[in-house]
Short mmCIF file of C-alpha atoms in Angstrom, two decimals:
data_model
loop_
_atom_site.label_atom_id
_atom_site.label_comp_id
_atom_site.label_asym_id
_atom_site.label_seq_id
_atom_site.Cartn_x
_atom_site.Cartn_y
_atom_site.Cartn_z
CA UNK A 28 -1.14 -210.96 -184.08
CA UNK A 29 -2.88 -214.13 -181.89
CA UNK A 30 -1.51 -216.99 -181.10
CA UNK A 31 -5.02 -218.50 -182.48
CA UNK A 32 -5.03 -216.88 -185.84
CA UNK A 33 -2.92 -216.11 -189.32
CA UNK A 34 -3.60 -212.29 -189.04
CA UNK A 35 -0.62 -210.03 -189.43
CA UNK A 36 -0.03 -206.55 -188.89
CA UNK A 37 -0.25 -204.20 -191.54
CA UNK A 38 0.16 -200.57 -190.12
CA UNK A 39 2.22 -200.21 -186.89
CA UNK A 40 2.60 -196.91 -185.36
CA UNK A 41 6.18 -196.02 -185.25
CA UNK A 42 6.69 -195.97 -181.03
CA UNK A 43 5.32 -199.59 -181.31
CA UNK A 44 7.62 -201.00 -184.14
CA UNK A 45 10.03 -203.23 -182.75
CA UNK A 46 8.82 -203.05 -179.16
CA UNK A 47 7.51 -206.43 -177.07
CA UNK A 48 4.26 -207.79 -177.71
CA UNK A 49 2.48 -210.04 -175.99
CA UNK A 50 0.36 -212.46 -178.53
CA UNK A 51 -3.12 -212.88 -177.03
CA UNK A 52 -5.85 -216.02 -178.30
CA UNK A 53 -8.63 -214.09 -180.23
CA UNK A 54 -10.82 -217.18 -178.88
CA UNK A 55 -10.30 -214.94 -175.50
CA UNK A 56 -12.29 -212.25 -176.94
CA UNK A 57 -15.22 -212.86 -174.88
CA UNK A 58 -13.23 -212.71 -171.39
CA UNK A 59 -14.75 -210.28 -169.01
CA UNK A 60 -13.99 -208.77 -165.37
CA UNK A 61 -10.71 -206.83 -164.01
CA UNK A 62 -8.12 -209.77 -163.95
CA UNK A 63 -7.52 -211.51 -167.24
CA UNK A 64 -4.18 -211.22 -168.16
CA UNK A 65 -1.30 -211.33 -165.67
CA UNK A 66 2.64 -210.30 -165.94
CA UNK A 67 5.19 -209.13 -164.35
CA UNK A 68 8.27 -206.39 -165.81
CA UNK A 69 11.52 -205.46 -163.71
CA UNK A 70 11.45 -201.84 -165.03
CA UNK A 71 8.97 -199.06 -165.08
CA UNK A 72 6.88 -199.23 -168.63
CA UNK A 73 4.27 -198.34 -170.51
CA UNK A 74 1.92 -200.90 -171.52
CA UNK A 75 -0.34 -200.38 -174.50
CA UNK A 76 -3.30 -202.47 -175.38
CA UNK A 77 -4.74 -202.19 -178.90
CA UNK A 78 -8.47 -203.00 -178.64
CA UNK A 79 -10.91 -203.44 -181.26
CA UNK A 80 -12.69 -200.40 -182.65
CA UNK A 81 -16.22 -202.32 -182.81
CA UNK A 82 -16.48 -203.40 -178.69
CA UNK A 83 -19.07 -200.64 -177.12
CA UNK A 84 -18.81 -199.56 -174.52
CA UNK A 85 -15.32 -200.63 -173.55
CA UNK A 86 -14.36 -202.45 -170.28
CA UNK A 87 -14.13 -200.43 -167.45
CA UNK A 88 -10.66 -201.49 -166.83
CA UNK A 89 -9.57 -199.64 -169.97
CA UNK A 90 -10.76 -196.39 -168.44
CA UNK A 91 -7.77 -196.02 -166.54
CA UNK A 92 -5.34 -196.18 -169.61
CA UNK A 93 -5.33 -192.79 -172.30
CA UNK A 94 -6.51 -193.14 -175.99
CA UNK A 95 -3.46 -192.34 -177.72
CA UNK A 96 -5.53 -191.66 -180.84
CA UNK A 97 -3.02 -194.10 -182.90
CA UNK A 98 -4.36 -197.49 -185.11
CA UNK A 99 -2.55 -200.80 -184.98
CA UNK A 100 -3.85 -202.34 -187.97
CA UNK A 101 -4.48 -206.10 -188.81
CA UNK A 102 -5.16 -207.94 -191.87
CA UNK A 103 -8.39 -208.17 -189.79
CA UNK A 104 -9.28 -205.22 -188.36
CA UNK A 105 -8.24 -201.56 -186.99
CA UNK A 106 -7.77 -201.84 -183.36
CA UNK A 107 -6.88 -198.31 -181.46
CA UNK A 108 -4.06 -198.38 -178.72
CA UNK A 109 -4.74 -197.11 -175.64
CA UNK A 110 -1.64 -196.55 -172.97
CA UNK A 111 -1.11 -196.57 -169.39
CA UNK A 112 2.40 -196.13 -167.05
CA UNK A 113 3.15 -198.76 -164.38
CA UNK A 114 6.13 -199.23 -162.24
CA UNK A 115 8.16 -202.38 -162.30
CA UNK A 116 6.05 -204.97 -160.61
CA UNK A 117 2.57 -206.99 -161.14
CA UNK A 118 0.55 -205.83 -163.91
CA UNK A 119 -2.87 -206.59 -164.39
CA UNK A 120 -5.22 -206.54 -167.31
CA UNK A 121 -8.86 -206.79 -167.56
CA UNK A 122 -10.84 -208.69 -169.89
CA UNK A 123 -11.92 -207.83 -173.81
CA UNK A 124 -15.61 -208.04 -172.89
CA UNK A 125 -16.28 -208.62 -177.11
CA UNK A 126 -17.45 -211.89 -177.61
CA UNK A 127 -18.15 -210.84 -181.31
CA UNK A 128 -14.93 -209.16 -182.11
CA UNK A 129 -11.64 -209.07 -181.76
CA UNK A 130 -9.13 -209.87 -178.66
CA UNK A 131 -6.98 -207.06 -177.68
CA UNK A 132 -2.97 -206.97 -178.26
CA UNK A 133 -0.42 -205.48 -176.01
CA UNK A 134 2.39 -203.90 -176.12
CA UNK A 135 5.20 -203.13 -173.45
CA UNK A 136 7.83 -200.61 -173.95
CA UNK A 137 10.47 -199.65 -171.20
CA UNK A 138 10.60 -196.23 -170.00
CA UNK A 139 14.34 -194.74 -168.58
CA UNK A 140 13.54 -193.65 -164.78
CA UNK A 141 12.54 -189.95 -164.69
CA UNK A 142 15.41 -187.46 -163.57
CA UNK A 143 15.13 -185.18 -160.98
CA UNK A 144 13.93 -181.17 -162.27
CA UNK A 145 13.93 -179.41 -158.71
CA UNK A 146 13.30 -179.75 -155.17
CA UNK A 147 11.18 -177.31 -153.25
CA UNK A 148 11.42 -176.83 -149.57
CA UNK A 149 7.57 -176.87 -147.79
CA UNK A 150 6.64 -175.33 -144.39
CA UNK A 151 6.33 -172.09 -142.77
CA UNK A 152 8.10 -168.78 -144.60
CA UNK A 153 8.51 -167.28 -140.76
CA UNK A 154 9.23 -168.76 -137.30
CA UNK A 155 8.95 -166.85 -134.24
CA UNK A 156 11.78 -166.33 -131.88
CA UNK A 157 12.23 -169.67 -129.38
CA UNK A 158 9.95 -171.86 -131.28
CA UNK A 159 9.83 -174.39 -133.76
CA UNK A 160 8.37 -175.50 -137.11
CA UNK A 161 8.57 -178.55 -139.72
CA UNK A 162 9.70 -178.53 -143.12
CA UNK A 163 9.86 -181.02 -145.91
CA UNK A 164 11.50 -181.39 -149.06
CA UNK A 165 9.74 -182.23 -152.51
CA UNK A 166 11.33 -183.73 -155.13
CA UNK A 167 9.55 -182.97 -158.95
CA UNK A 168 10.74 -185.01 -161.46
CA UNK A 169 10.55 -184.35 -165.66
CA UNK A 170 7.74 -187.02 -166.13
CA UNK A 171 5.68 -184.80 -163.91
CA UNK A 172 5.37 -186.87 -160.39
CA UNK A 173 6.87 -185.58 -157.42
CA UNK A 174 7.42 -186.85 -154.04
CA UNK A 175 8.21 -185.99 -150.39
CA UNK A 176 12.16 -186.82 -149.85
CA UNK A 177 13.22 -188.26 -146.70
CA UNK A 178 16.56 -187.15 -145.88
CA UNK A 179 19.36 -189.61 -144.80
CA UNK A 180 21.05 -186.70 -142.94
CA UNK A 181 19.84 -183.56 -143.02
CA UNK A 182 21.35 -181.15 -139.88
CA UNK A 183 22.46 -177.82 -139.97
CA UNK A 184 23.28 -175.23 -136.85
CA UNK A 185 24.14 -172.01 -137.17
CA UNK A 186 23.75 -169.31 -134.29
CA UNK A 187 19.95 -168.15 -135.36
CA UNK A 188 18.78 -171.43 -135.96
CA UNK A 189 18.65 -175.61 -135.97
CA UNK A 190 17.50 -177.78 -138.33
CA UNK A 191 17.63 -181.16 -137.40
CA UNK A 192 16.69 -184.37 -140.08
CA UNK A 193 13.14 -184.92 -139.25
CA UNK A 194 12.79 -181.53 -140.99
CA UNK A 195 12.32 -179.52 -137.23
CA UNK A 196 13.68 -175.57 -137.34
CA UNK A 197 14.40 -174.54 -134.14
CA UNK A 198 14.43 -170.78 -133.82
CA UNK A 199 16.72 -169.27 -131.24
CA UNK A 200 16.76 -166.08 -129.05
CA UNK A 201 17.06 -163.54 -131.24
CA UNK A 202 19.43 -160.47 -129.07
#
């Protein structure tokens, strides 16, 4: 479990078994503030940290990650895993702020990019004869984000209409 101690784990929840974990010193478990623990991952991931049940209140830090209401137990002490999505990059982790307890663990699992569900097209449902308006295009994906989509090339003409790739209609005369 630390890389101070002899505890071991004795109940894992099964979406943690086998995953990477990054040992912690319990003699950290009085660290405070919003940068403690420092690393960096090439994919996008979910990082859980198990904290100990007996730190109240927790760190503020830990308010941004969800209480997945599982238990990582230790031959110490039952430690409940909280979780949080990050993107490949820098992440950063606060400190324990539990100078009589227990350091937290952490856990990293990869997580497969989301696919694409649907794109909706944004902007005005009429345009009036000789004028113009913008559009965009919104990408959802199944983990639930979305995002505008810049088009590479994006240009259509017909004879009632332009489009060009910044997303401008261009109405024509209509006769």
């Amino acid at each position: 479990v630390y890389t101070d101690r002899t505890y071991t784990f004795t109940s894992v929840p099964p979406a943690l078994t086998g995953q990477t974990y990054i040992q912690t010193a319990n003699d950290d478990k009085a660290s405070t503030g919003t940068s403690f623990l420092q690393f960096v991952v090439d994919r996008n991931v979910t990082v859980y940290v198990a904290h100990d049940d007996l730190i109240t209140p927790k760190p503020a830090w830990l308010g941004t990650f969800v209480d997945t209401g599982w238990q990582l137990v230790t031959t110490d002490k039952s430690l409940s895993v909280f979780a949080r999505n990050f993107p490949a990059g820098n992440v950063v982790l606060g400190g324990n702020g539990g100078p009589l307890n227990s350091m937290y663990s952490v856990v990293v699992v990869g997580r497969a990019a989301p696919a694409l569900d649907h794109i909706a097209v944004e902007g005005s449902t009429t345009v009036n004869e000789s004028s113009t308006a913008t559009y965009a295009v919104r990408a959802f994906y199944t983990d639930g984000s979305n995002r505008t989509v810049t088009p590479s090339l994006w240009t259509e003409t017909c004879a009632a209409a332009t489009i060009a790739s910044a997303g401008v209609l261009t109405a024509g005369a209509v006769s």
